[in-house]
Short mmCIF file of C-alpha atoms in Angstrom, two decimals:
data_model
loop_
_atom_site.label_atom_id
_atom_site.label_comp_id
_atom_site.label_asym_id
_atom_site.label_seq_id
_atom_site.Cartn_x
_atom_site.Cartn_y
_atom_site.Cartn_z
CA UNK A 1 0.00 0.00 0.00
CA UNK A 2 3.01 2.49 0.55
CA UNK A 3 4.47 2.10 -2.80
CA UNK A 4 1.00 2.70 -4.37
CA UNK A 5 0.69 5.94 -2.29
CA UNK A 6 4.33 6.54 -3.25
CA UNK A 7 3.64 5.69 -6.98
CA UNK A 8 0.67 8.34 -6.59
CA UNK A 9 3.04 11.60 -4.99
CA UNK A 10 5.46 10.66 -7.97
CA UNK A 11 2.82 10.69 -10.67
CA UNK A 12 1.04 13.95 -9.20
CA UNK A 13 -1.31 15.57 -11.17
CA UNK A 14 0.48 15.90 -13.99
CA UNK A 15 0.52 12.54 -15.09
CA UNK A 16 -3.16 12.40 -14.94
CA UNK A 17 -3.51 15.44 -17.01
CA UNK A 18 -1.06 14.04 -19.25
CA UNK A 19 -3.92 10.83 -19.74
CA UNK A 20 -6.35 13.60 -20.08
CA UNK A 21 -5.13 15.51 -22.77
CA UNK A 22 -3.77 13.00 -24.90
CA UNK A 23 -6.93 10.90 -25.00
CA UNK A 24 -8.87 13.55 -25.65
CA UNK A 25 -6.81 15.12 -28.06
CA UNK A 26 -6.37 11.39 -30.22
CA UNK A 27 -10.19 11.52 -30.31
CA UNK A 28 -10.25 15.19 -32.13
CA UNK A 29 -7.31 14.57 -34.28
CA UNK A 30 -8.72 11.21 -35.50
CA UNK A 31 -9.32 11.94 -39.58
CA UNK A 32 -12.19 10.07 -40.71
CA UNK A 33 -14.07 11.68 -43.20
CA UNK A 34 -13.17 10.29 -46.37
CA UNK A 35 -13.93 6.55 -44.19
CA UNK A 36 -17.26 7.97 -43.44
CA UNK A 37 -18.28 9.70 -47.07
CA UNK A 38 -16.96 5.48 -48.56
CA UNK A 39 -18.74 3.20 -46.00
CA UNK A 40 -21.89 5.75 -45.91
CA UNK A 41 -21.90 5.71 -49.63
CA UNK A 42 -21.99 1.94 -49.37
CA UNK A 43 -24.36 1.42 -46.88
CA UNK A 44 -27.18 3.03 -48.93
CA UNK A 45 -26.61 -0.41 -51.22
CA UNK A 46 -28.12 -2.34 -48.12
CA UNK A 47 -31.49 -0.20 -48.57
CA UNK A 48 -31.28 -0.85 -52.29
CA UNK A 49 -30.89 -4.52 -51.57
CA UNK A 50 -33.51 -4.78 -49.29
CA UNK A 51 -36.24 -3.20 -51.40
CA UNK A 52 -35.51 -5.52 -54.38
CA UNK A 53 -35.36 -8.58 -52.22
CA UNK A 54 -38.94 -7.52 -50.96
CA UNK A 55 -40.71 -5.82 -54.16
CA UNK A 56 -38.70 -8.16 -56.48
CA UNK A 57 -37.78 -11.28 -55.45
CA UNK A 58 -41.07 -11.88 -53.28
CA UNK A 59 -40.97 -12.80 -49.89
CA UNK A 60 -40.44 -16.74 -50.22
CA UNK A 61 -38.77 -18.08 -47.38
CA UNK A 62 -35.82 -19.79 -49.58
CA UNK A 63 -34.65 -16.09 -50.82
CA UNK A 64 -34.46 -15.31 -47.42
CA UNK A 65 -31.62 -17.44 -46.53
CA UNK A 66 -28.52 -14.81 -46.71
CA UNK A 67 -30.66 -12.34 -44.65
CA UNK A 68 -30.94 -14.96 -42.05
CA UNK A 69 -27.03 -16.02 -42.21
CA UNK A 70 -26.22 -12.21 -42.25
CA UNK A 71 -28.10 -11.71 -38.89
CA UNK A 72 -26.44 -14.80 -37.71
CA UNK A 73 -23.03 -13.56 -38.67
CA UNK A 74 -23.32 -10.10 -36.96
CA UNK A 75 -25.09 -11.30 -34.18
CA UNK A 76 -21.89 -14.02 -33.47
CA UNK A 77 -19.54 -11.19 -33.83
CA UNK A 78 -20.60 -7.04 -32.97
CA UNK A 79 -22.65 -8.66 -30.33
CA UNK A 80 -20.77 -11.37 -29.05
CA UNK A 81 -17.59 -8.51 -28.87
CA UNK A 82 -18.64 -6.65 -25.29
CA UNK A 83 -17.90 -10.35 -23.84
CA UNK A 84 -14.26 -8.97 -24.49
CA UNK A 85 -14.66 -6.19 -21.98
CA UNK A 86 -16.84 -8.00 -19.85
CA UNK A 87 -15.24 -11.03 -19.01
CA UNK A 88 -11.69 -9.74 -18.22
CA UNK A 89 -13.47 -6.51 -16.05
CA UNK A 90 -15.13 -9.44 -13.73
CA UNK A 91 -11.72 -11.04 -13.88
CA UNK A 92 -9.78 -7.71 -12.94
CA UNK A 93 -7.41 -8.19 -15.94
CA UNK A 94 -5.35 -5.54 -16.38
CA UNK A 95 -4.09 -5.71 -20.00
CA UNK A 96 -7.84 -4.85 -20.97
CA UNK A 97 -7.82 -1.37 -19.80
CA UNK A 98 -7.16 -0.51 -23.78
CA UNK A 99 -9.29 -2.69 -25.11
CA UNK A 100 -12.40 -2.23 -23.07
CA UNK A 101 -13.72 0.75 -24.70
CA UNK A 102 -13.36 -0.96 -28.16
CA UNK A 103 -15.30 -4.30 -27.35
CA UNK A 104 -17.88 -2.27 -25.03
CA UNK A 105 -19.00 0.15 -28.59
CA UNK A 106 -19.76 -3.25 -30.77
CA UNK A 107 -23.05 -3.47 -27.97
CA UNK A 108 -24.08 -0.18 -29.86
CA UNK A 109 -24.20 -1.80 -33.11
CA UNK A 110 -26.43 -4.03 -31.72
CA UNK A 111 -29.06 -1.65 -33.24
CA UNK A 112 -28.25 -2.10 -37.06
CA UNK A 113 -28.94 -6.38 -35.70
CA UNK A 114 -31.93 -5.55 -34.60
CA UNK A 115 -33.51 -3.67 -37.95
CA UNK A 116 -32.67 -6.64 -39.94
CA UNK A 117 -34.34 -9.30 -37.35
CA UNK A 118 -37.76 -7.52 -37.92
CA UNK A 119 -38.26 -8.84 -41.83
CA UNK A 120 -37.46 -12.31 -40.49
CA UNK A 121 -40.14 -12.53 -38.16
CA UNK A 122 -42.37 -11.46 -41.31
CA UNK A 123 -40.97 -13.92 -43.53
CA UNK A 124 -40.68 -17.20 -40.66
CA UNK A 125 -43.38 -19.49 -41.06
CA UNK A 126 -46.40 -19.75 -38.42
CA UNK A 127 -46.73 -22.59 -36.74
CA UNK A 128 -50.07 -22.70 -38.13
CA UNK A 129 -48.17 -23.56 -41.04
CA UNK A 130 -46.90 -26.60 -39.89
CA UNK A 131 -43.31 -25.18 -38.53
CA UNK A 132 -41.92 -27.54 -36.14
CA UNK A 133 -40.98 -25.58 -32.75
CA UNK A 134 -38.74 -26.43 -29.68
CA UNK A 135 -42.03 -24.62 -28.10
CA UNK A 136 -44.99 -26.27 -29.30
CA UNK A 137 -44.73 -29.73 -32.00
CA UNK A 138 -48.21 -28.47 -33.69
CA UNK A 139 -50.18 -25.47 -33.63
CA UNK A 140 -52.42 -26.49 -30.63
CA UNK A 141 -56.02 -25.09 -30.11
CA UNK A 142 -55.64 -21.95 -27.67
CA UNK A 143 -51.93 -21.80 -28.50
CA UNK A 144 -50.74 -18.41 -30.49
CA UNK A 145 -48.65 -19.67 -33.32
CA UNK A 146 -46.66 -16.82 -33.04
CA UNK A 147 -45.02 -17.60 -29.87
CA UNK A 148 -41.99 -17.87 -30.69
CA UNK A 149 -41.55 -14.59 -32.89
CA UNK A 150 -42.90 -12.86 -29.52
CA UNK A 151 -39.88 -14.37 -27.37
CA UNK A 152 -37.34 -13.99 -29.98
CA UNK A 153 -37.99 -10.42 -31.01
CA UNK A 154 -38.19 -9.47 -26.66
CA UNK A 155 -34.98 -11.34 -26.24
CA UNK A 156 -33.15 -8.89 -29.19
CA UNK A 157 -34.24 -5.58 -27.79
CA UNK A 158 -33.44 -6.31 -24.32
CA UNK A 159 -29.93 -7.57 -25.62
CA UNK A 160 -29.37 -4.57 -27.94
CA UNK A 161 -30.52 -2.69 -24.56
CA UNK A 162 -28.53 -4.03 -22.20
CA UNK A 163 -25.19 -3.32 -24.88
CA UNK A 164 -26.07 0.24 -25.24
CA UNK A 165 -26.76 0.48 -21.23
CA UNK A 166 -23.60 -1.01 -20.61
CA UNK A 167 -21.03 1.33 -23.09
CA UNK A 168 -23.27 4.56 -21.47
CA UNK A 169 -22.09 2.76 -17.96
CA UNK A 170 -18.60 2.84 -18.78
CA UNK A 171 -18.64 6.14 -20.28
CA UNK A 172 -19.98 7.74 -17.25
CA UNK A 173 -17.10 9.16 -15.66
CA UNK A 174 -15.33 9.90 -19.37
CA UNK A 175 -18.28 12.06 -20.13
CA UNK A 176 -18.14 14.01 -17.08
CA UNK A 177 -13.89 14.72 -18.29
CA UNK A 178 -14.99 15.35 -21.80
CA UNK A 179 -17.47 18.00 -20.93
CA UNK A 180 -14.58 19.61 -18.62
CA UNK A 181 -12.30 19.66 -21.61
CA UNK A 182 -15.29 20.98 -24.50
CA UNK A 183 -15.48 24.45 -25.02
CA UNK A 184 -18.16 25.96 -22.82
CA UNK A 185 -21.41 26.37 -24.91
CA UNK A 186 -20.55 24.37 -28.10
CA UNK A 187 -22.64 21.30 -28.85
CA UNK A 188 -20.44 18.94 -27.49
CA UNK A 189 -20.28 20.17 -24.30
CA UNK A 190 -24.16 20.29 -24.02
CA UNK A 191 -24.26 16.74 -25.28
CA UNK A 192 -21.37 15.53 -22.63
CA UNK A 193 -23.42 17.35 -20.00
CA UNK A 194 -26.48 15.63 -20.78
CA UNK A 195 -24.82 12.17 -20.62
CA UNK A 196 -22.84 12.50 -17.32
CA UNK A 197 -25.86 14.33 -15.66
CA UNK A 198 -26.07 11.92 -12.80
CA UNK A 199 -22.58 11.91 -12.09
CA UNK A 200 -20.73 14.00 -9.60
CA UNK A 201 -17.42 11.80 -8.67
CA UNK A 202 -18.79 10.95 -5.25
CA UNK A 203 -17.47 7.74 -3.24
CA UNK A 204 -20.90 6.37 -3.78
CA UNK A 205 -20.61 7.35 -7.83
CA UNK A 206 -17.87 4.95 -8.07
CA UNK A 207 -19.33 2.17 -5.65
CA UNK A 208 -22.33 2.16 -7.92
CA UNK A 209 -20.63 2.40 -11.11
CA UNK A 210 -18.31 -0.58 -10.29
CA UNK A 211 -21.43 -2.54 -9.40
CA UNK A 212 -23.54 -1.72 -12.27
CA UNK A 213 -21.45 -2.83 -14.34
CA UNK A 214 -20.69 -5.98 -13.32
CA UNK A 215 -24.46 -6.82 -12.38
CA UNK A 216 -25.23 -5.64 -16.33
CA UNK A 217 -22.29 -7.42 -18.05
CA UNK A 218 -23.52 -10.37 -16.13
CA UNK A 219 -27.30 -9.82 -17.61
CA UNK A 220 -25.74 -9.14 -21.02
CA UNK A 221 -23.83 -12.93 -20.85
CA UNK A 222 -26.73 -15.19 -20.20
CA UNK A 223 -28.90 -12.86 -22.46
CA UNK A 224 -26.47 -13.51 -25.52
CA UNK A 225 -26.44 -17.06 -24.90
CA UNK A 226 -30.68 -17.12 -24.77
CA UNK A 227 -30.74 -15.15 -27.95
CA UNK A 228 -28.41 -17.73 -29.68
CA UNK A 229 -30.64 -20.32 -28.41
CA UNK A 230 -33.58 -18.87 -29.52
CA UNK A 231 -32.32 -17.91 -32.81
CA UNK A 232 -30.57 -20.97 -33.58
CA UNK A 233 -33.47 -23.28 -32.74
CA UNK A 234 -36.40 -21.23 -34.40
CA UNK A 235 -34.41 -19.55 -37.02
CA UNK A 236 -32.54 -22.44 -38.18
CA UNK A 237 -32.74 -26.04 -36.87
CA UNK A 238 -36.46 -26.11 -36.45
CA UNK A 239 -36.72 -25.67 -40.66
CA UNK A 240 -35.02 -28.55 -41.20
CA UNK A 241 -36.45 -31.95 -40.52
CA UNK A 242 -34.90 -34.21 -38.77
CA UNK A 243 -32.11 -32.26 -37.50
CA UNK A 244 -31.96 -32.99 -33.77
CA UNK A 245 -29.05 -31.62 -31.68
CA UNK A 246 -28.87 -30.52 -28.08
CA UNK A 247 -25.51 -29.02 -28.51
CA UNK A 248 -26.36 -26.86 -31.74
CA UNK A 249 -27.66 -23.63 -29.58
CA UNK A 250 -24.93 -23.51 -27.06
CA UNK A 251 -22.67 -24.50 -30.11
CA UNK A 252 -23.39 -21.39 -31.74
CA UNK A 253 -23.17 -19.07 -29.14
CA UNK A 254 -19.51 -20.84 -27.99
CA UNK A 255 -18.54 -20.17 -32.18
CA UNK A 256 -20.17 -16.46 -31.41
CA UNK A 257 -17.60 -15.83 -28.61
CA UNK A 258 -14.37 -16.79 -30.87
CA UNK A 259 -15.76 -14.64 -33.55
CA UNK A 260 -16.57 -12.05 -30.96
CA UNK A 261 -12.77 -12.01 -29.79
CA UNK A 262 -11.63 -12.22 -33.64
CA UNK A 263 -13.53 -9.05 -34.30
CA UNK A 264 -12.00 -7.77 -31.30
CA UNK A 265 -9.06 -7.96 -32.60
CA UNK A 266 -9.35 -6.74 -35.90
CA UNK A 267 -10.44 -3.75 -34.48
CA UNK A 268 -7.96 -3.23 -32.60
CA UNK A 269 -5.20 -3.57 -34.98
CA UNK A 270 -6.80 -0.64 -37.00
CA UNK A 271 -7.24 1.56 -34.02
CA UNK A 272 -3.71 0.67 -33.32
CA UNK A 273 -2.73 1.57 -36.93
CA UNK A 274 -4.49 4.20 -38.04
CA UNK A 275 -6.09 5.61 -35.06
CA UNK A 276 -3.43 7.17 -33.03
CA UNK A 277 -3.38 5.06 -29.86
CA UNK A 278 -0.07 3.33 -29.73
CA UNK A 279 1.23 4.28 -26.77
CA UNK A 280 -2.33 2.63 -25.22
CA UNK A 281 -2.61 -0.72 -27.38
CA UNK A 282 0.59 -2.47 -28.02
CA UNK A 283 1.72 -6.26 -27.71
CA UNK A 284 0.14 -7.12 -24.31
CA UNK A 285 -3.02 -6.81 -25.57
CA UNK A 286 -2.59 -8.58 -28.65
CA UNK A 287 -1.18 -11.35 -26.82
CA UNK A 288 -3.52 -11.69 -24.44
CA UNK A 289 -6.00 -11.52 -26.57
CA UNK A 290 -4.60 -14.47 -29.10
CA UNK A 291 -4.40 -16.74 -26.24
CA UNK A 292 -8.09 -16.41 -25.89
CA UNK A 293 -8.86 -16.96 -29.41
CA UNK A 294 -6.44 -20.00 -29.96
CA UNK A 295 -8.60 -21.36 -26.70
CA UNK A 296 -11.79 -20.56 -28.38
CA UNK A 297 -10.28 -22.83 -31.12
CA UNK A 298 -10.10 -25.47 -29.29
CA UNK A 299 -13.32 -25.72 -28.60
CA UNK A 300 -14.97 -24.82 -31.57
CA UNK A 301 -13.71 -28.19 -33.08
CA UNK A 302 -14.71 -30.25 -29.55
CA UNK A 303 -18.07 -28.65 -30.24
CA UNK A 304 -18.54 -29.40 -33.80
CA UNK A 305 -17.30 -33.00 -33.18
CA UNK A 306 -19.45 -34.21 -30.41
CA UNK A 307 -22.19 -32.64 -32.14
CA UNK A 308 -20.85 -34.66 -35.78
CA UNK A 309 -20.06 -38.19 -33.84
CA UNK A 310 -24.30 -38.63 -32.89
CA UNK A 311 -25.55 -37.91 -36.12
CA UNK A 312 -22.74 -39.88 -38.24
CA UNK A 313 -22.71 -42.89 -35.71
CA UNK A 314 -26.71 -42.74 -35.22
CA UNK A 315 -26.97 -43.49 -39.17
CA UNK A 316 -30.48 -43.02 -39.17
CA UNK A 317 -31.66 -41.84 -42.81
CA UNK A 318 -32.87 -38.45 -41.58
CA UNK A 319 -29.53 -37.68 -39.69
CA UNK A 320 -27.71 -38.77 -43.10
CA UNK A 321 -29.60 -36.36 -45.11
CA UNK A 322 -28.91 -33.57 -42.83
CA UNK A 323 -25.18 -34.61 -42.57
CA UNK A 324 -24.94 -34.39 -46.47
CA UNK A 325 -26.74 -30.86 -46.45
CA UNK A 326 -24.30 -29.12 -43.99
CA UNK A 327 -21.30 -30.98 -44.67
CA UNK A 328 -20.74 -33.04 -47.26
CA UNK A 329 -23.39 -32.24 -50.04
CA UNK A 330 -24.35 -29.28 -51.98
CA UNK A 331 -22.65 -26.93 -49.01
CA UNK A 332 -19.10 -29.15 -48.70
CA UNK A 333 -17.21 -26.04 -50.72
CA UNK A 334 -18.22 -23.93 -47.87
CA UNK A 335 -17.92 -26.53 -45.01
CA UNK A 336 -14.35 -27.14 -45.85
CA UNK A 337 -12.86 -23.58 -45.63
CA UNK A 338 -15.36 -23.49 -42.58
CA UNK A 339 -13.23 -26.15 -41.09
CA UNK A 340 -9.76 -24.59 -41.74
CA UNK A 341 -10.06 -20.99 -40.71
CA UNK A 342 -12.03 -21.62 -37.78
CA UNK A 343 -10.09 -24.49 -36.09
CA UNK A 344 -6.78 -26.43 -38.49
CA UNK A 345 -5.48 -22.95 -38.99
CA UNK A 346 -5.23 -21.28 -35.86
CA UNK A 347 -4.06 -24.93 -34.80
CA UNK A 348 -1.30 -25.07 -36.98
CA UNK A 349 -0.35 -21.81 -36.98
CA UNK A 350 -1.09 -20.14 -33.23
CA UNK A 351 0.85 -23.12 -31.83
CA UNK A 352 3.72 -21.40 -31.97
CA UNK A 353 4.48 -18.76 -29.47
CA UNK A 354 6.04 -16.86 -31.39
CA UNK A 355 3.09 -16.02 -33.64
CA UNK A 356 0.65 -15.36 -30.65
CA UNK A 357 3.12 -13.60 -29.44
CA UNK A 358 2.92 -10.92 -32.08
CA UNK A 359 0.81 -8.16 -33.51
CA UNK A 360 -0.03 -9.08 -37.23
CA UNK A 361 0.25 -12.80 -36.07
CA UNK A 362 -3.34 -12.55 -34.31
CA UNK A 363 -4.90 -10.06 -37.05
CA UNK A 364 -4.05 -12.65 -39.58
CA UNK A 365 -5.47 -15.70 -37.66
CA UNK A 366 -8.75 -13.44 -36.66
CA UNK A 367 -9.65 -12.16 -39.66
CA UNK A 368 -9.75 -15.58 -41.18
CA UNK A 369 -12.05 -16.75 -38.36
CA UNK A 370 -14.59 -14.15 -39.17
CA UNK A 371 -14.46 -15.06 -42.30
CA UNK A 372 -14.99 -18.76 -42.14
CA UNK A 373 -17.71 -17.50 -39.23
CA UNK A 374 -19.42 -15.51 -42.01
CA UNK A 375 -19.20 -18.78 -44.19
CA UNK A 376 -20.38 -21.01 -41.26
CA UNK A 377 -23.53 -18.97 -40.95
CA UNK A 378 -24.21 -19.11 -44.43
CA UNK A 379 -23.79 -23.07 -44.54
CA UNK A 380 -25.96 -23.24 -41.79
CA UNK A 381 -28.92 -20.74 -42.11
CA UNK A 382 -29.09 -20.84 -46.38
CA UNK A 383 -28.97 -24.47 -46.35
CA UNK A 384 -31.48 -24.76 -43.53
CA UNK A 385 -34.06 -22.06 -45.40
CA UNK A 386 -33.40 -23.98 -48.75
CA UNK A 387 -35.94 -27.09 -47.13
CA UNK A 388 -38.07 -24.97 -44.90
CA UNK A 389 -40.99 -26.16 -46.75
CA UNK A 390 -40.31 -29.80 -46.88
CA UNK A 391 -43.77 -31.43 -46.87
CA UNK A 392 -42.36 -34.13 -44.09
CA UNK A 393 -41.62 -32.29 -41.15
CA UNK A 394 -40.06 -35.04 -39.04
CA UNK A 395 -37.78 -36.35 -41.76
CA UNK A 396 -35.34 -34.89 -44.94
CA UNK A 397 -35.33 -37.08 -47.90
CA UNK A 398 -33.44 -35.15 -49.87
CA UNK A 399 -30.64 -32.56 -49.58
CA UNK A 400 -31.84 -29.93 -52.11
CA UNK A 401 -29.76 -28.01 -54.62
CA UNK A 402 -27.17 -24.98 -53.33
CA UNK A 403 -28.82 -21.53 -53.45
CA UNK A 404 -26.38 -19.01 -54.63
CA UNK A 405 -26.74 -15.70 -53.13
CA UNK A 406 -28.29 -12.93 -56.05
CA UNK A 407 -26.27 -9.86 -56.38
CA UNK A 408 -29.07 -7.44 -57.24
CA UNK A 409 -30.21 -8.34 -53.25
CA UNK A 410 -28.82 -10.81 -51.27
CA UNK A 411 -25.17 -9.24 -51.86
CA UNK A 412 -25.68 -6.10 -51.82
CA UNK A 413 -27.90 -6.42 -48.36
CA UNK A 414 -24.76 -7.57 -47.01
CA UNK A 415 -22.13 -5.05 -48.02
CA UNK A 416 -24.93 -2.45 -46.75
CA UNK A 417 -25.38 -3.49 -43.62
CA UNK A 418 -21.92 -4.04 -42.88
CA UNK A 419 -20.58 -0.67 -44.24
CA UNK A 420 -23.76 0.28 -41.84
CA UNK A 421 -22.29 -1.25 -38.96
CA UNK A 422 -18.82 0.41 -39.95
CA UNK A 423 -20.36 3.95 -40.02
CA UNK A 424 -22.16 3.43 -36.75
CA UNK A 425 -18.64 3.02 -35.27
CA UNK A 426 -16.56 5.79 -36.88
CA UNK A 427 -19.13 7.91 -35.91
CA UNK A 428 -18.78 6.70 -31.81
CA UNK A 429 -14.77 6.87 -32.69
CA UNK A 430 -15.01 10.71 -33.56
CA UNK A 431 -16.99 11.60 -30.80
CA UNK A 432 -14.92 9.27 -27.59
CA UNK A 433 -11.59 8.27 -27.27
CA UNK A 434 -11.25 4.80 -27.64
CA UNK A 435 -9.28 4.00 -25.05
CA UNK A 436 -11.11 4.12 -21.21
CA UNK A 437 -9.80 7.41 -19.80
CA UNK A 438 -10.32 6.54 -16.29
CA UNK A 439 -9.09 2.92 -16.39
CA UNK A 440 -5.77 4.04 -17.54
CA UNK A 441 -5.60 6.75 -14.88
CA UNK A 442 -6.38 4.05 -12.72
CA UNK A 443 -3.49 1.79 -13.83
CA UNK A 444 -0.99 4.52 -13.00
CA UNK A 445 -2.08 3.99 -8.73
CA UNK A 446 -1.62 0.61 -9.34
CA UNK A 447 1.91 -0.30 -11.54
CA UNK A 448 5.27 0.92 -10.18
CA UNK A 449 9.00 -0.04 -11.14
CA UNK A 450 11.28 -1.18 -9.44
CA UNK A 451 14.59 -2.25 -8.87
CA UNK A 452 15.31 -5.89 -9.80
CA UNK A 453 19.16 -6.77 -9.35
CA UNK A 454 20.72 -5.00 -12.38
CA UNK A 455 17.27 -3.70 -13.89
CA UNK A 456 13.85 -2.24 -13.25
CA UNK A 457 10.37 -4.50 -13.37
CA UNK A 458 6.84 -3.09 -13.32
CA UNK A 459 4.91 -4.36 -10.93
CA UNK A 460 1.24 -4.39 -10.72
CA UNK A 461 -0.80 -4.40 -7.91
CA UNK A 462 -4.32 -6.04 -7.80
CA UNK A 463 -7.06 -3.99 -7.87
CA UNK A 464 -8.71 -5.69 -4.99
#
């Protein structure tokens, strides 16, 4: 406790201003509007996509497929990414000071999720039309057939909620410094005195704060892993009979959290890049962070295998038929490079120590796991809508043919709402710093250097 105290009379005030101003100042100097005009520009296509898919196309469920695996996709990574911040805050991790902030603003993208999941509860079939359901096998007298839609779409709100409740939770305190630092009665002082309204820096501020966010990052955890479940089983497994699997829900939110880290990741190399942070985000955190993903790994292949041994062993002709849909018929092109980005490559290649131990070694390995993510959901969720009105609803006796996404919709839709997603988050960028200001005032009470026989070591002091 003395050389914290001791660490605090060297730092002084100074220090902390030092934080202040250069946080602040990496915010404001941040360029971004030529990034912003481009990924604006390109998110209009996603509007244009949309309308042909609807006034076109028609609103058969088997054209709806990419929509589907697009919602899928972001919802495994934007909103599976505040599990970065959350998990390592509960764990009092100190290497994700700098990367907090980053994870914690994908919950706010939530919202761009949550305008594409209203179509699909349009286009998903009734129960009245003979869906099968986790909830209800037929469409029983006195039973509302749209049950399901009702959970799923309460489920997505309070999730994108609880994202945006928890970023405005961390930003508390930063608010309050960036409306001490605005020019007094410009608009982004007014704006930063809006958002830090209730806070006043009191003991019982903090106690609160520290709290809140642990009791809401807790919420936000079993919430993502209920939306997964509901939009896995409803969304996806319930259109395809025969397809049976306890372990497909919780296998898709466990897939969510490696993409969730991978995006992460990528992220954070361009921050670190382009973004002006460097003296913030360095090796620790891209170390710490590839550990965690080559874990994640792991288990995405124990997953898919237990999950692969019951229906391949079972033999039964309905599990064979969905085997050959997913796997190893008219989807095997996508199921293969599925197979090495997600799990043989980071095997192979994040073995070594020397690559997780690295900056561009973990950008490389997570950017091919979102992509084979984004080619997992669309193995999954096309494939699945492709049969979704198989007359036999308790058995497939056929794969059918592979649907190939239309430009004129179905790839433009997806460019659109990922340049949407983009824009959300410049936008956030140019207005915080990305980096927790607090948190890394914080970390200066609790490192200190010391002497170590010929050298000097940091040591760090736990914050409880």
């Amino acid at each position: 406790m003395e050389e914290i105290h001791h660490m605090d009379r060297n730092v002084g005030d100074v220090a902390f201003k030092n934080v202040n101003n250069t946080l602040v100042e990496a915010s404001n100097q941040t360029k971004l509007k030529w990034p912003l005009i481009i990924f604006s520009t390109l998110s209009l296509l996603g509007f244009a996509g949309f309308s042909i898919k609807v006034f076109i196309e028609g609103v058969s469920t088997q054209q709806w497929g990419y929509h589907a695996a697009l919602l899928a996709f972001l919802l495994s990574s934007i909103q599976s990414a505040p599990m970065v911040a959350i998990a390592p805050r509960i764990a009092k991790a100190h290497w994700r000071r700098s990367t907090s902030r980053i994870a914690e603003i994908f919950g706010l993208l939530g919202i761009v999720n949550l305008l594409l999941f209203i179509p699909l509860l349009w286009i998903l079939p009734s129960l009245a039309d003979g869906r099968r359901s986790l909830w209800f096998y037929d469409a029983l007298e006195g039973v509302s057939p749209y049950s399901p839609h009702i959970w799923a779409i309460i489920a997505i709100v309070v999730l994108t909620f609880l994202g945006v409740f928890y970023l405005w939770l961390s930003l508390l305190p930063d608010f309050a410094i960036l409306r001490d630092h605005s020019k007094v009665g410009t608009f982004r002082k007014k704006v930063f005195t809006l958002l830090s309204r209730c806070w006043w820096g009191s003991s019982s501020n903090w106690y609160m704060h520290k709290h809140r966010l642990g009791i809401v990052g807790a919420h936000y955890f079993m919430l993502l892993v209920f939306v997964h479940f509901l939009y896995s089983m409803d969304f996806c497994m319930a259109l395809v009979p025969g397809w049976i699997d306890a372990l497909f829900p919780i296998t898709h939110a466990a897939n969510a959290l490696q993409a969730g880290v991978a995006v992460v990741i990528v992220a954070m190399f361009i921050i670190y890049r382009f973004g002006g942070y460097r003296e913030y985000i360095g090796l620790d955190q891209f170390w710490a962070l590839s550990r965690l993903l080559f874990a994640l790994s792991l288990l995405w292949f124990w997953f898919w295998f237990s999950s692969f041994i019951i229906l391949w062993y079972g033999g039964k002709p309905s599990e064979r038929f969905v085997l050959e849909l997913l796997m190893a018929g008219p989807y095997i092109y996508i199921f293969i490079p599925v197979f090495i980005l997600n799990f043989a490559g980071p095997l192979l290649i994040m073995m070594w120590n020397a690559v997780r131990k690295s900056i561009l070694g973990p950008t490389f390995i997570a950017t091919g796991v979102l992509i084979g993510t984004m080619l997992d959901r669309v193995r999954l969720y096309v494939g699945a809508y492709s049969v979704s009105t198989e007359p036999d609803k308790h058995e497939l006796h056929s794969a059918p043919n592979t649907i190939w996404p239309q430009f004129s919709s179905d790839v433009l839709l997806w460019i659109g709402s990922i340049s949407a997603v983009i824009v959300l988050y410049l936008v956030v960028a140019k207005l915080i710093p990305l980096v927790n200001i607090v948190e890394q005032k914080e970390l200066l009470l609790y490192k200190v250097h010391k002497e170590f026989h010929r050298t000097k070591v940091m040591v760090l002091g736990k914050p409880e």
